[in-house]
Amino acid sequence: MTEHAPVTVLAFDTAAPYCAAAVLSDGQLVAQAEEPMQKGQAERLMSLCDDLLTSADLSFDALTAIGVGIGPGNFTGIRISVAAARGLALGLGVPAVGVSSFEALRYGHDGPCATAITARREQLYYQRFDGTDAEAPILVPVQALPEHAGPLFGATGRAPTFPIAEAIARLAADRYKTTTERPAPLYLRPADAAPARDAPPVILP
């Protein structure tokens, strides 16, 4: 008789000023951490993941799937996590599942609701859910939230049911068998960095 191989998911997110990760094994949370930080996620992410796996007596080779937060949020932070997830998935030969911050905030609530994420400049990233359907996410002023049914989760609303990395892990565990696309960043506005104004150098004949 073949012994059951546990479904083990490593999930992480750096779309906001933190480095968050969680390990889920057969539906049970076995390790998680969230470290606030304005910068340094690129240097900390993989060591944090390694620390959590070690604390759970697991290795990267034990992973069934990778879950990653795709934003919206900090432009550079999102790229850090998505690139790490793609690299791990390729190296380990496992699927990587992208999960939006909206989905993670809503996880655990099945009815109508809305989700909001701080977007700076007195704005919010916002998405409304009507049962199982979701409207397209938008960028709105803090003082002009659209009307919605059910609770609001996230910025200016209630705290989510699950910590961000755990929610991503649970959603990835539900979806990894049917995932067909690689994770891709969810950007709702251009990056803050502006292109250089100086003219490019010219090679003289």
PDB file of C-alpha atoms in Angstrom:
ATOM      1  CA  MET A   1       0.000   0.000   0.000  1.00  0.00           C
ATOM      2  CA  THR A   2       1.406   3.394  -1.004  1.00  0.00           C
ATOM      3  CA  GLU A   3       1.986   5.750   1.904  1.00  0.00           C
ATOM      4  CA  HIS A   4       0.129   9.056   1.648  1.00  0.00           C
ATOM      5  CA  ALA A   5       2.412  11.925   0.639  1.00  0.00           C
ATOM      6  CA  PRO A   6       1.358  15.116   2.437  1.00  0.00           C
ATOM      7  CA  VAL A   7       0.470  18.184   0.399  1.00  0.00           C
ATOM      8  CA  THR A   8       2.977  20.758   1.626  1.00  0.00           C
ATOM      9  CA  VAL A   9       2.778  24.367   0.490  1.00  0.00           C
ATOM     10  CA  LEU A  10       5.209  27.205   1.107  1.00  0.00           C
ATOM     11  CA  ALA A  11       3.666  30.637   0.614  1.00  0.00           C
ATOM     12  CA  PHE A  12       5.144  34.114   0.908  1.00  0.00           C
ATOM     13  CA  ASP A  13       4.343  37.743   0.262  1.00  0.00           C
ATOM     14  CA  THR A  14       6.347  40.988   0.137  1.00  0.00           C
ATOM     15  CA  ALA A  15       3.773  43.265  -1.528  1.00  0.00           C
ATOM     16  CA  ALA A  16       3.615  45.540   1.547  1.00  0.00           C
ATOM     17  CA  PRO A  17       6.203  46.713   4.126  1.00  0.00           C
ATOM     18  CA  TYR A  18       6.796  43.250   5.550  1.00  0.00           C
ATOM     19  CA  CYS A  19       8.237  39.855   4.702  1.00  0.00           C
ATOM     20  CA  ALA A  20       5.602  37.193   5.367  1.00  0.00           C
ATOM     21  CA  ALA A  21       5.742  33.427   4.867  1.00  0.00           C
ATOM     22  CA  ALA A  22       3.826  30.333   5.937  1.00  0.00           C
ATOM     23  CA  VAL A  23       4.084  26.566   5.587  1.00  0.00           C
ATOM     24  CA  LEU A  24       0.951  24.442   5.283  1.00  0.00           C
ATOM     25  CA  SER A  25       1.029  20.636   5.415  1.00  0.00           C
ATOM     26  CA  ASP A  26      -2.142  18.664   4.681  1.00  0.00           C
ATOM     27  CA  GLY A  27      -4.267  21.643   5.622  1.00  0.00           C
ATOM     28  CA  GLN A  28      -2.472  22.296   8.899  1.00  0.00           C
ATOM     29  CA  LEU A  29      -0.432  25.432   9.476  1.00  0.00           C
ATOM     30  CA  VAL A  30       2.961  24.219  10.681  1.00  0.00           C
ATOM     31  CA  ALA A  31       4.962  27.463  10.589  1.00  0.00           C
ATOM     32  CA  GLN A  32       4.463  31.135   9.841  1.00  0.00           C
ATOM     33  CA  ALA A  33       6.144  34.487  10.363  1.00  0.00           C
ATOM     34  CA  GLU A  34       5.622  38.093   9.377  1.00  0.00           C
ATOM     35  CA  GLU A  35       8.456  40.566   9.844  1.00  0.00           C
ATOM     36  CA  PRO A  36       7.732  44.287   9.339  1.00  0.00           C
ATOM     37  CA  MET A  37      10.303  45.989   7.102  1.00  0.00           C
ATOM     38  CA  GLN A  38      10.354  48.939   4.732  1.00  0.00           C
ATOM     39  CA  LYS A  39      13.180  47.450   2.678  1.00  0.00           C
ATOM     40  CA  GLY A  40      15.448  44.424   2.680  1.00  0.00           C
ATOM     41  CA  GLN A  41      12.829  41.865   1.633  1.00  0.00           C
ATOM     42  CA  ALA A  42      15.028  40.595  -1.191  1.00  0.00           C
ATOM     43  CA  GLU A  43      17.792  39.744   1.282  1.00  0.00           C
ATOM     44  CA  ARG A  44      15.474  38.263   3.923  1.00  0.00           C
ATOM     45  CA  LEU A  45      12.836  36.320   1.968  1.00  0.00           C
ATOM     46  CA  MET A  46      14.651  33.081   1.187  1.00  0.00           C
ATOM     47  CA  SER A  47      16.340  32.855   4.575  1.00  0.00           C
ATOM     48  CA  LEU A  48      12.945  33.358   6.245  1.00  0.00           C
ATOM     49  CA  CYS A  49      11.464  30.557   4.154  1.00  0.00           C
ATOM     50  CA  ASP A  50      14.400  28.307   5.017  1.00  0.00           C
ATOM     51  CA  ASP A  51      13.983  29.130   8.716  1.00  0.00           C
ATOM     52  CA  LEU A  52      10.292  28.200   8.642  1.00  0.00           C
ATOM     53  CA  LEU A  53      10.861  24.938   6.790  1.00  0.00           C
ATOM     54  CA  THR A  54      13.637  24.013   9.204  1.00  0.00           C
ATOM     55  CA  SER A  55      11.408  24.783  12.201  1.00  0.00           C
ATOM     56  CA  ALA A  56       8.795  22.426  10.731  1.00  0.00           C
ATOM     57  CA  ASP A  57      11.457  19.743  10.097  1.00  0.00           C
ATOM     58  CA  LEU A  58      10.949  20.053   6.350  1.00  0.00           C
ATOM     59  CA  SER A  59      13.099  20.876   3.337  1.00  0.00           C
ATOM     60  CA  PHE A  60      12.424  22.597   0.027  1.00  0.00           C
ATOM     61  CA  ASP A  61      12.369  19.157  -1.639  1.00  0.00           C
ATOM     62  CA  ALA A  62       9.269  18.290   0.428  1.00  0.00           C
ATOM     63  CA  LEU A  63       7.173  21.019  -1.183  1.00  0.00           C
ATOM     64  CA  THR A  64       4.159  20.174  -3.319  1.00  0.00           C
ATOM     65  CA  ALA A  65       3.517  23.735  -4.457  1.00  0.00           C
ATOM     66  CA  ILE A  66       4.506  27.371  -3.977  1.00  0.00           C
ATOM     67  CA  GLY A  67       1.996  30.129  -3.204  1.00  0.00           C
ATOM     68  CA  VAL A  68       2.903  33.766  -3.776  1.00  0.00           C
ATOM     69  CA  GLY A  69       1.249  37.118  -3.257  1.00  0.00           C
ATOM     70  CA  ILE A  70       1.030  39.007  -6.569  1.00  0.00           C
ATOM     71  CA  GLY A  71      -0.226  42.328  -5.207  1.00  0.00           C
ATOM     72  CA  PRO A  72      -1.325  44.963  -5.702  1.00  0.00           C
ATOM     73  CA  GLY A  73       1.096  46.826  -3.509  1.00  0.00           C
ATOM     74  CA  ASN A  74       4.712  47.863  -3.574  1.00  0.00           C
ATOM     75  CA  PHE A  75       6.072  47.565  -7.119  1.00  0.00           C
ATOM     76  CA  THR A  76       9.513  46.245  -6.129  1.00  0.00           C
ATOM     77  CA  GLY A  77       8.170  44.035  -3.345  1.00  0.00           C
ATOM     78  CA  ILE A  78       5.791  42.251  -5.704  1.00  0.00           C
ATOM     79  CA  ARG A  79       8.588  41.587  -8.208  1.00  0.00           C
ATOM     80  CA  ILE A  80      10.773  40.127  -5.446  1.00  0.00           C
ATOM     81  CA  SER A  81       8.194  37.525  -4.424  1.00  0.00           C
ATOM     82  CA  VAL A  82       7.013  36.646  -7.914  1.00  0.00           C
ATOM     83  CA  ALA A  83      10.578  36.158  -9.162  1.00  0.00           C
ATOM     84  CA  ALA A  84      11.405  34.003  -6.129  1.00  0.00           C
ATOM     85  CA  ALA A  85       8.290  31.868  -6.625  1.00  0.00           C
ATOM     86  CA  ARG A  86       9.001  31.323 -10.305  1.00  0.00           C
ATOM     87  CA  GLY A  87      12.606  30.387  -9.585  1.00  0.00           C
ATOM     88  CA  LEU A  88      11.690  27.945  -6.825  1.00  0.00           C
ATOM     89  CA  ALA A  89       8.937  26.350  -8.895  1.00  0.00           C
ATOM     90  CA  LEU A  90      11.293  25.846 -11.821  1.00  0.00           C
ATOM     91  CA  GLY A  91      14.097  24.478  -9.678  1.00  0.00           C
ATOM     92  CA  LEU A  92      11.883  22.127  -7.662  1.00  0.00           C
ATOM     93  CA  GLY A  93       9.592  21.089 -10.494  1.00  0.00           C
ATOM     94  CA  VAL A  94       6.422  22.090  -8.638  1.00  0.00           C
ATOM     95  CA  PRO A  95       3.604  24.488  -9.566  1.00  0.00           C
ATOM     96  CA  ALA A  96       3.587  28.090  -8.362  1.00  0.00           C
ATOM     97  CA  VAL A  97       0.213  29.702  -7.673  1.00  0.00           C
ATOM     98  CA  GLY A  98      -0.271  33.459  -7.713  1.00  0.00           C
ATOM     99  CA  VAL A  99      -2.810  34.855  -5.246  1.00  0.00           C
ATOM    100  CA  SER A 100      -3.932  38.478  -5.186  1.00  0.00           C
ATOM    101  CA  SER A 101      -3.930  40.416  -1.933  1.00  0.00           C
ATOM    102  CA  PHE A 102      -7.674  40.927  -2.420  1.00  0.00           C
ATOM    103  CA  GLU A 103      -8.286  37.169  -2.468  1.00  0.00           C
ATOM    104  CA  ALA A 104      -6.109  36.680   0.604  1.00  0.00           C
ATOM    105  CA  LEU A 105      -7.947  39.415   2.536  1.00  0.00           C
ATOM    106  CA  ARG A 106     -11.311  37.892   1.663  1.00  0.00           C
ATOM    107  CA  TYR A 107     -10.345  34.268   2.362  1.00  0.00           C
ATOM    108  CA  GLY A 108     -12.588  32.729   5.020  1.00  0.00           C
ATOM    109  CA  HIS A 109     -15.632  34.809   4.066  1.00  0.00           C
ATOM    110  CA  ASP A 110     -17.918  33.285   1.426  1.00  0.00           C
ATOM    111  CA  GLY A 111     -20.587  35.973   1.135  1.00  0.00           C
ATOM    112  CA  PRO A 112     -20.599  39.408  -0.509  1.00  0.00           C
ATOM    113  CA  CYS A 113     -17.858  41.735   0.712  1.00  0.00           C
ATOM    114  CA  ALA A 114     -15.231  44.222  -0.388  1.00  0.00           C
ATOM    115  CA  THR A 115     -11.485  44.463   0.169  1.00  0.00           C
ATOM    116  CA  ALA A 116      -9.240  47.509   0.360  1.00  0.00           C
ATOM    117  CA  ILE A 117      -5.456  47.930   0.412  1.00  0.00           C
ATOM    118  CA  THR A 118      -3.520  51.099   1.131  1.00  0.00           C
ATOM    119  CA  ALA A 119      -2.134  52.570  -2.085  1.00  0.00           C
ATOM    120  CA  ARG A 120      -0.556  55.798  -0.764  1.00  0.00           C
ATOM    121  CA  ARG A 121      -1.440  59.273  -2.064  1.00  0.00           C
ATOM    122  CA  GLU A 122      -4.763  59.059  -0.171  1.00  0.00           C
ATOM    123  CA  GLN A 123      -5.883  56.210  -2.397  1.00  0.00           C
ATOM    124  CA  LEU A 124      -6.927  52.580  -1.973  1.00  0.00           C
ATOM    125  CA  TYR A 125      -6.756  49.502  -4.145  1.00  0.00           C
ATOM    126  CA  TYR A 126     -10.296  48.158  -4.022  1.00  0.00           C
ATOM    127  CA  GLN A 127     -12.162  45.053  -5.156  1.00  0.00           C
ATOM    128  CA  ARG A 128     -15.757  44.037  -4.563  1.00  0.00           C
ATOM    129  CA  PHE A 129     -16.934  40.407  -4.328  1.00  0.00           C
ATOM    130  CA  ASP A 130     -20.498  39.271  -4.912  1.00  0.00           C
ATOM    131  CA  GLY A 131     -20.598  35.741  -3.579  1.00  0.00           C
ATOM    132  CA  THR A 132     -18.275  33.695  -5.800  1.00  0.00           C
ATOM    133  CA  ASP A 133     -17.873  36.432  -8.433  1.00  0.00           C
ATOM    134  CA  ALA A 134     -15.431  39.331  -8.274  1.00  0.00           C
ATOM    135  CA  GLU A 135     -15.529  42.704  -9.977  1.00  0.00           C
ATOM    136  CA  ALA A 136     -12.400  44.108 -11.601  1.00  0.00           C
ATOM    137  CA  PRO A 137     -10.089  45.749  -9.039  1.00  0.00           C
ATOM    138  CA  ILE A 138      -9.826  49.541  -9.134  1.00  0.00           C
ATOM    139  CA  LEU A 139      -7.920  52.429  -7.587  1.00  0.00           C
ATOM    140  CA  VAL A 140     -10.167  54.804  -5.589  1.00  0.00           C
ATOM    141  CA  PRO A 141      -9.740  57.822  -3.262  1.00  0.00           C
ATOM    142  CA  VAL A 142      -9.839  56.946   0.438  1.00  0.00           C
ATOM    143  CA  GLN A 143     -12.875  59.178   0.945  1.00  0.00           C
ATOM    144  CA  ALA A 144     -14.819  57.760  -2.007  1.00  0.00           C
ATOM    145  CA  LEU A 145     -15.230  54.047  -1.383  1.00  0.00           C
ATOM    146  CA  PRO A 146     -17.942  52.569  -3.629  1.00  0.00           C
ATOM    147  CA  GLU A 147     -21.055  51.108  -2.051  1.00  0.00           C
ATOM    148  CA  HIS A 148     -20.875  47.390  -1.357  1.00  0.00           C
ATOM    149  CA  ALA A 149     -22.748  44.595   0.359  1.00  0.00           C
ATOM    150  CA  GLY A 150     -21.207  42.748   3.288  1.00  0.00           C
ATOM    151  CA  PRO A 151     -18.112  43.633   5.295  1.00  0.00           C
ATOM    152  CA  LEU A 152     -15.026  45.501   4.140  1.00  0.00           C
ATOM    153  CA  PHE A 153     -11.736  43.709   4.800  1.00  0.00           C
ATOM    154  CA  GLY A 154      -8.342  45.397   4.913  1.00  0.00           C
ATOM    155  CA  ALA A 155      -7.534  49.117   5.046  1.00  0.00           C
ATOM    156  CA  THR A 156     -10.274  51.156   6.795  1.00  0.00           C
ATOM    157  CA  GLY A 157     -12.185  47.904   7.411  1.00  0.00           C
ATOM    158  CA  ARG A 158     -11.953  44.741   9.476  1.00  0.00           C
ATOM    159  CA  ALA A 159      -8.914  42.572   9.910  1.00  0.00           C
ATOM    160  CA  PRO A 160      -8.847  39.502   7.646  1.00  0.00           C
ATOM    161  CA  THR A 161      -9.760  36.073   8.999  1.00  0.00           C
ATOM    162  CA  PHE A 162      -6.293  34.684   8.290  1.00  0.00           C
ATOM    163  CA  PRO A 163      -2.813  36.244   8.222  1.00  0.00           C
ATOM    164  CA  ILE A 164      -1.785  37.096   4.661  1.00  0.00           C
ATOM    165  CA  ALA A 165       0.757  34.303   4.108  1.00  0.00           C
ATOM    166  CA  GLU A 166      -1.497  31.625   5.597  1.00  0.00           C
ATOM    167  CA  ALA A 167      -4.396  32.701   3.386  1.00  0.00           C
ATOM    168  CA  ILE A 168      -2.129  32.551   0.318  1.00  0.00           C
ATOM    169  CA  ALA A 169      -0.947  29.069   1.347  1.00  0.00           C
ATOM    170  CA  ARG A 170      -4.506  27.796   1.775  1.00  0.00           C
ATOM    171  CA  LEU A 171      -5.631  29.197  -1.559  1.00  0.00           C
ATOM    172  CA  ALA A 172      -2.568  27.744  -3.280  1.00  0.00           C
ATOM    173  CA  ALA A 173      -3.307  24.337  -1.734  1.00  0.00           C
ATOM    174  CA  ASP A 174      -6.809  24.523  -3.218  1.00  0.00           C
ATOM    175  CA  ARG A 175      -5.615  25.569  -6.679  1.00  0.00           C
ATOM    176  CA  TYR A 176      -2.228  24.015  -7.403  1.00  0.00           C
ATOM    177  CA  LYS A 177      -3.620  21.029  -9.329  1.00  0.00           C
ATOM    178  CA  THR A 178      -5.437  23.236 -11.810  1.00  0.00           C
ATOM    179  CA  THR A 179      -2.911  26.068 -12.142  1.00  0.00           C
ATOM    180  CA  THR A 180      -1.797  26.549 -15.742  1.00  0.00           C
ATOM    181  CA  GLU A 181      -0.171  30.005 -15.706  1.00  0.00           C
ATOM    182  CA  ARG A 182       2.931  31.249 -13.973  1.00  0.00           C
ATOM    183  CA  PRO A 183       2.387  33.919 -11.290  1.00  0.00           C
ATOM    184  CA  ALA A 184       2.453  37.463 -12.661  1.00  0.00           C
ATOM    185  CA  PRO A 185       2.424  40.788 -10.778  1.00  0.00           C
ATOM    186  CA  LEU A 186      -0.915  42.548 -10.378  1.00  0.00           C
ATOM    187  CA  TYR A 187      -0.231  46.251 -10.929  1.00  0.00           C
ATOM    188  CA  LEU A 188      -3.053  48.791 -10.852  1.00  0.00           C
ATOM    189  CA  ARG A 189      -0.885  51.837 -11.534  1.00  0.00           C
ATOM    190  CA  PRO A 190       2.578  52.544 -12.969  1.00  0.00           C
ATOM    191  CA  ALA A 191       5.692  52.332 -10.832  1.00  0.00           C
ATOM    192  CA  ASP A 192       6.656  55.486  -8.923  1.00  0.00           C
ATOM    193  CA  ALA A 193      10.122  55.534 -10.472  1.00  0.00           C
ATOM    194  CA  ALA A 194      10.338  57.955 -13.379  1.00  0.00           C
ATOM    195  CA  PRO A 195      12.537  57.381 -16.426  1.00  0.00           C
ATOM    196  CA  ALA A 196      15.765  59.300 -16.657  1.00  0.00           C
ATOM    197  CA  ARG A 197      15.393  62.697 -18.305  1.00  0.00           C
ATOM    198  CA  ASP A 198      18.930  62.885 -19.650  1.00  0.00           C
ATOM    199  CA  ALA A 199      19.376  61.982 -23.290  1.00  0.00           C
ATOM    200  CA  PRO A 200      21.127  58.623 -23.856  1.00  0.00           C
ATOM    201  CA  PRO A 201      24.790  58.719 -24.895  1.00  0.00           C
ATOM    202  CA  VAL A 202      25.489  58.923 -28.601  1.00  0.00           C
ATOM    203  CA  ILE A 203      28.246  56.876 -30.222  1.00  0.00           C
ATOM    204  CA  LEU A 204      30.156  59.141 -32.597  1.00  0.00           C
ATOM    205  CA  PRO A 205      31.341  57.750 -35.942  1.00  0.00           C
TER     206      PRO A 205
END
